[in-house]
Short mmCIF file of C-alpha atoms in Angstrom, two decimals:
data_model
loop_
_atom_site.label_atom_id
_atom_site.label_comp_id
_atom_site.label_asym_id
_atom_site.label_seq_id
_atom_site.Cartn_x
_atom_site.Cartn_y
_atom_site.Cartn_z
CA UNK P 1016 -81.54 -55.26 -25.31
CA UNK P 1017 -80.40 -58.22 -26.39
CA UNK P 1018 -83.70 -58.53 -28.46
CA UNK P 1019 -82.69 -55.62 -30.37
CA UNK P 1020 -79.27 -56.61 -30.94
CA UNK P 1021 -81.04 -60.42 -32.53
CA UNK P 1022 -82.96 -58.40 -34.26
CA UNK P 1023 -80.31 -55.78 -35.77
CA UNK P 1024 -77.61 -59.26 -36.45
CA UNK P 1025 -80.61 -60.85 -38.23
CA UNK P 1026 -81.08 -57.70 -40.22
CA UNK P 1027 -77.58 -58.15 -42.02
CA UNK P 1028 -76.87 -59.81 -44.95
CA UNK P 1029 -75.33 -63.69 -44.68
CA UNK P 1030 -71.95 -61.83 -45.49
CA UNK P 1031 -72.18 -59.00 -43.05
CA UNK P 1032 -72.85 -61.59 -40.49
CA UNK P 1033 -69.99 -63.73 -41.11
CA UNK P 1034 -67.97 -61.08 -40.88
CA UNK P 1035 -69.53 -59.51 -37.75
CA UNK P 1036 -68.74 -63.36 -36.24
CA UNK P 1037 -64.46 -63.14 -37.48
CA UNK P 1038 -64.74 -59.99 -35.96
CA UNK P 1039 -66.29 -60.60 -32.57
CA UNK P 1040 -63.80 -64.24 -32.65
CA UNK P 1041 -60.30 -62.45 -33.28
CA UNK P 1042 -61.53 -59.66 -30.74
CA UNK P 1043 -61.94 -62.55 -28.26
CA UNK P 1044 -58.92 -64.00 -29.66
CA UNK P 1045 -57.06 -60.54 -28.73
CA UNK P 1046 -58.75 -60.12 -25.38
CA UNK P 1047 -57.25 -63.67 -24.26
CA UNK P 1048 -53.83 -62.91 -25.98
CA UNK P 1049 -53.47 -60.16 -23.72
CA UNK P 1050 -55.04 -60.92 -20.91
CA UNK P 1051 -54.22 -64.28 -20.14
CA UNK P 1052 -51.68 -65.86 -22.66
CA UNK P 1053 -48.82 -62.77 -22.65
CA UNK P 1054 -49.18 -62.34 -18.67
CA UNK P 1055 -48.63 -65.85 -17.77
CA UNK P 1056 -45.64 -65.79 -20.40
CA UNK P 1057 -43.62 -62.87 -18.88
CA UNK P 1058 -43.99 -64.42 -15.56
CA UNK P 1059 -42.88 -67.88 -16.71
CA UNK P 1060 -40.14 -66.22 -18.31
CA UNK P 1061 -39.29 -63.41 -15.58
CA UNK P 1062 -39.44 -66.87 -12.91
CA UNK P 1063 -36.96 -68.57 -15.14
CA UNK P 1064 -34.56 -65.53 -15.05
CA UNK P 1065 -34.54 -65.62 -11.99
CA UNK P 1066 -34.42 -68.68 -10.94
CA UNK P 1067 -31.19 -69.01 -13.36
CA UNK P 1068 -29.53 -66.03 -11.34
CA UNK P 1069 -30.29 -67.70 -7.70
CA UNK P 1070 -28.47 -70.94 -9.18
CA UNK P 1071 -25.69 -68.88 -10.32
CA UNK P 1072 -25.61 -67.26 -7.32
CA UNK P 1073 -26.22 -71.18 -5.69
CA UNK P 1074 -23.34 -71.88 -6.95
CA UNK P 1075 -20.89 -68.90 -6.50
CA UNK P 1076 -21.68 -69.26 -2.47
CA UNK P 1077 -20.86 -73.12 -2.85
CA UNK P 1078 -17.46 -72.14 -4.85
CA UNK P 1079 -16.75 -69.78 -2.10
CA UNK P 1080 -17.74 -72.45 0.60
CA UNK P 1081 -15.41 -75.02 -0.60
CA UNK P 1082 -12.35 -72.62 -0.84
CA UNK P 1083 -12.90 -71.20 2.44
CA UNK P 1084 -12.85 -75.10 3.94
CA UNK P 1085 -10.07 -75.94 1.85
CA UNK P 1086 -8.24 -72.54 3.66
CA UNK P 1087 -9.08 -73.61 7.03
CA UNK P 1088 -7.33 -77.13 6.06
CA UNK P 1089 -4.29 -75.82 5.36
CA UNK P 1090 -2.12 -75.58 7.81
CA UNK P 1091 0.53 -72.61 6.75
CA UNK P 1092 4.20 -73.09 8.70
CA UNK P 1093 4.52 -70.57 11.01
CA UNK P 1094 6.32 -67.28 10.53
CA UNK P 1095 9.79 -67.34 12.12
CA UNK P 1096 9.67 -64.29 14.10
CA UNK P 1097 8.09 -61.48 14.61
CA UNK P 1098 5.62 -60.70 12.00
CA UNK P 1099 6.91 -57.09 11.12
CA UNK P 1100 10.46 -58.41 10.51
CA UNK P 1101 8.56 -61.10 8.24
CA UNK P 1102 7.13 -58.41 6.51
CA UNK P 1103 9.77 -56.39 6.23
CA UNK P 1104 12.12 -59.59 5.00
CA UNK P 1105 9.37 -60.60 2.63
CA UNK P 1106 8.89 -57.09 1.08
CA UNK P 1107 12.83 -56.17 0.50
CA UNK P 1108 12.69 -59.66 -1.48
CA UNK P 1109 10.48 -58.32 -4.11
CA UNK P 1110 11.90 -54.68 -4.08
CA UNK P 1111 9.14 -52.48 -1.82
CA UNK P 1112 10.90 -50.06 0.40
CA UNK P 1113 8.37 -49.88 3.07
CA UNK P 1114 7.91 -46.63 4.72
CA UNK P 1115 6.13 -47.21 7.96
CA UNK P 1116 6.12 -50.72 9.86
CA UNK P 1117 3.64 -50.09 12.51
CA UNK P 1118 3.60 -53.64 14.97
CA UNK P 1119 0.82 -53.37 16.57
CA UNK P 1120 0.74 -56.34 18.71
CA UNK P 1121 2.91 -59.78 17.89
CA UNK P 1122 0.58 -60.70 15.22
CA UNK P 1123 -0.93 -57.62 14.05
CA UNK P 1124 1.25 -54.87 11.44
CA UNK P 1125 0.05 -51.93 10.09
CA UNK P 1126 2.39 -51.37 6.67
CA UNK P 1127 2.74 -48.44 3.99
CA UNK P 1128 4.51 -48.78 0.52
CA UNK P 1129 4.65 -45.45 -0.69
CA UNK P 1130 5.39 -46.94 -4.73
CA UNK P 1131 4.78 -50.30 -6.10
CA UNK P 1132 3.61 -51.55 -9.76
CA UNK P 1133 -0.08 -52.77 -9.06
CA UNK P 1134 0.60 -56.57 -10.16
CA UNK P 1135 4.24 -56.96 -8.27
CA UNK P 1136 1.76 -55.93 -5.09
CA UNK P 1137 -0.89 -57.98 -5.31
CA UNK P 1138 0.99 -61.12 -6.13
CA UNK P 1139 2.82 -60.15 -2.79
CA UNK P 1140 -0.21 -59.92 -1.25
CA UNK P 1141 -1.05 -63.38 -2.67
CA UNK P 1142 1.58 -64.67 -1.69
CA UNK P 1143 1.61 -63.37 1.54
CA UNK P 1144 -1.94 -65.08 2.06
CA UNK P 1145 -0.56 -68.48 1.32
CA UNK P 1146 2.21 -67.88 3.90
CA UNK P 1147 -0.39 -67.23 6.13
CA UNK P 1148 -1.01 -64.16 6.70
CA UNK P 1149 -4.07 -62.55 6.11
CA UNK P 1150 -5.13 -58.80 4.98
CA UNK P 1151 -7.56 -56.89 7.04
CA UNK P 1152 -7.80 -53.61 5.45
CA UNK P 1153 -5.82 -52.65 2.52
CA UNK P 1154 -5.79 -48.70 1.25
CA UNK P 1155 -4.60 -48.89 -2.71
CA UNK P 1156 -4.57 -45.16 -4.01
CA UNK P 1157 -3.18 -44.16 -7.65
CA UNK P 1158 -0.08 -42.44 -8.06
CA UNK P 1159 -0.50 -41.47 -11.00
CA UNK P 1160 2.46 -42.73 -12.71
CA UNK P 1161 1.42 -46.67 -13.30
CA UNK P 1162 2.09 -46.95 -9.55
CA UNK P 1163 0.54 -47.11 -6.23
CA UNK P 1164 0.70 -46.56 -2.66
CA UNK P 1165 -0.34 -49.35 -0.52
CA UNK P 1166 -1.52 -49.10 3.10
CA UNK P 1167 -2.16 -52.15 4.47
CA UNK P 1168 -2.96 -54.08 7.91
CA UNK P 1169 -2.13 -57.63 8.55
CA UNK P 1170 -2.68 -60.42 10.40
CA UNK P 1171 -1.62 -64.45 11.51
CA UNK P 1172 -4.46 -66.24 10.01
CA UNK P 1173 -5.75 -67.85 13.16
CA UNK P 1174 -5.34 -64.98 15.16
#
């Protein structure tokens, strides 16, 4: 076989040969383009995507560690009372008529705001949470007129 082939190469002209030799060298070239070189690049570049997005992510978690710690530091005043008359203090100072004050235990309210505007109640809330007092579950649902109701229950932070 390969007899045949030396003797069909040696049959061509020096031109045809020269040619037949680019040929077989940029099918060789092709053949370790894809095959080796484009391979090893998507991974190098699929491992450097992600590595970017775990020290993003690195990062976030660290973010989120250090402001949990610097939480636990602070030391909010306790609430003067009982927590529902807290809350129900606190919201008649921003203007929420609450409908239902549900105390479920001496540091645990369940609270409905049947109408709010959707920043006044989450700086509450925010506000709330550097009082001290911490949401557990929250229900926001559109009223459709630029309001919302708010369900909410809440907490001492420490308890």
């Amino acid at each position: 076989m390969m007899a045949a082939f030396k003797a069909w190469f040696d049959g061509r002209s020096l031109r045809e040969r020269r040619m037949l030799l680019v040929m077989a060298a940029m099918i060789v070239l092709t053949i370790i383009w894809f095959a080796i070189f484009l391979p090893i690049s998507d991974g190098l570049s699929s491992s450097r995507t992600r590595l970017n997005d775990a020290v993003i992510r690195l990062g976030q978690a660290q973010a989120e560690r250090d402001a949990i710690a610097d939480l636990a530091k602070q030391k909010p005043q306790p609430i003067p009372g009982a927590l529902a008359d807290y809350l129900r203090q606190s919201a008649g100072d921003v203007g929420f008529a609450l409908s239902n004050v549900d105390a479920q235990s001496d540091d645990r309210v369940r609270i409905a705001i049947p109408t709010a505007r959707p920043g006044a109640l989450f700086s509450w809330i925010a506000g709330l949470e550097r009082a001290g007092i911490v949401v557990q579950t929250i229900n926001v649902t559109n009223n459709g007129d630029q309001t919302v109701a708010a369900e909410m229950l809440l907490t001492e932070r420490g308890s």
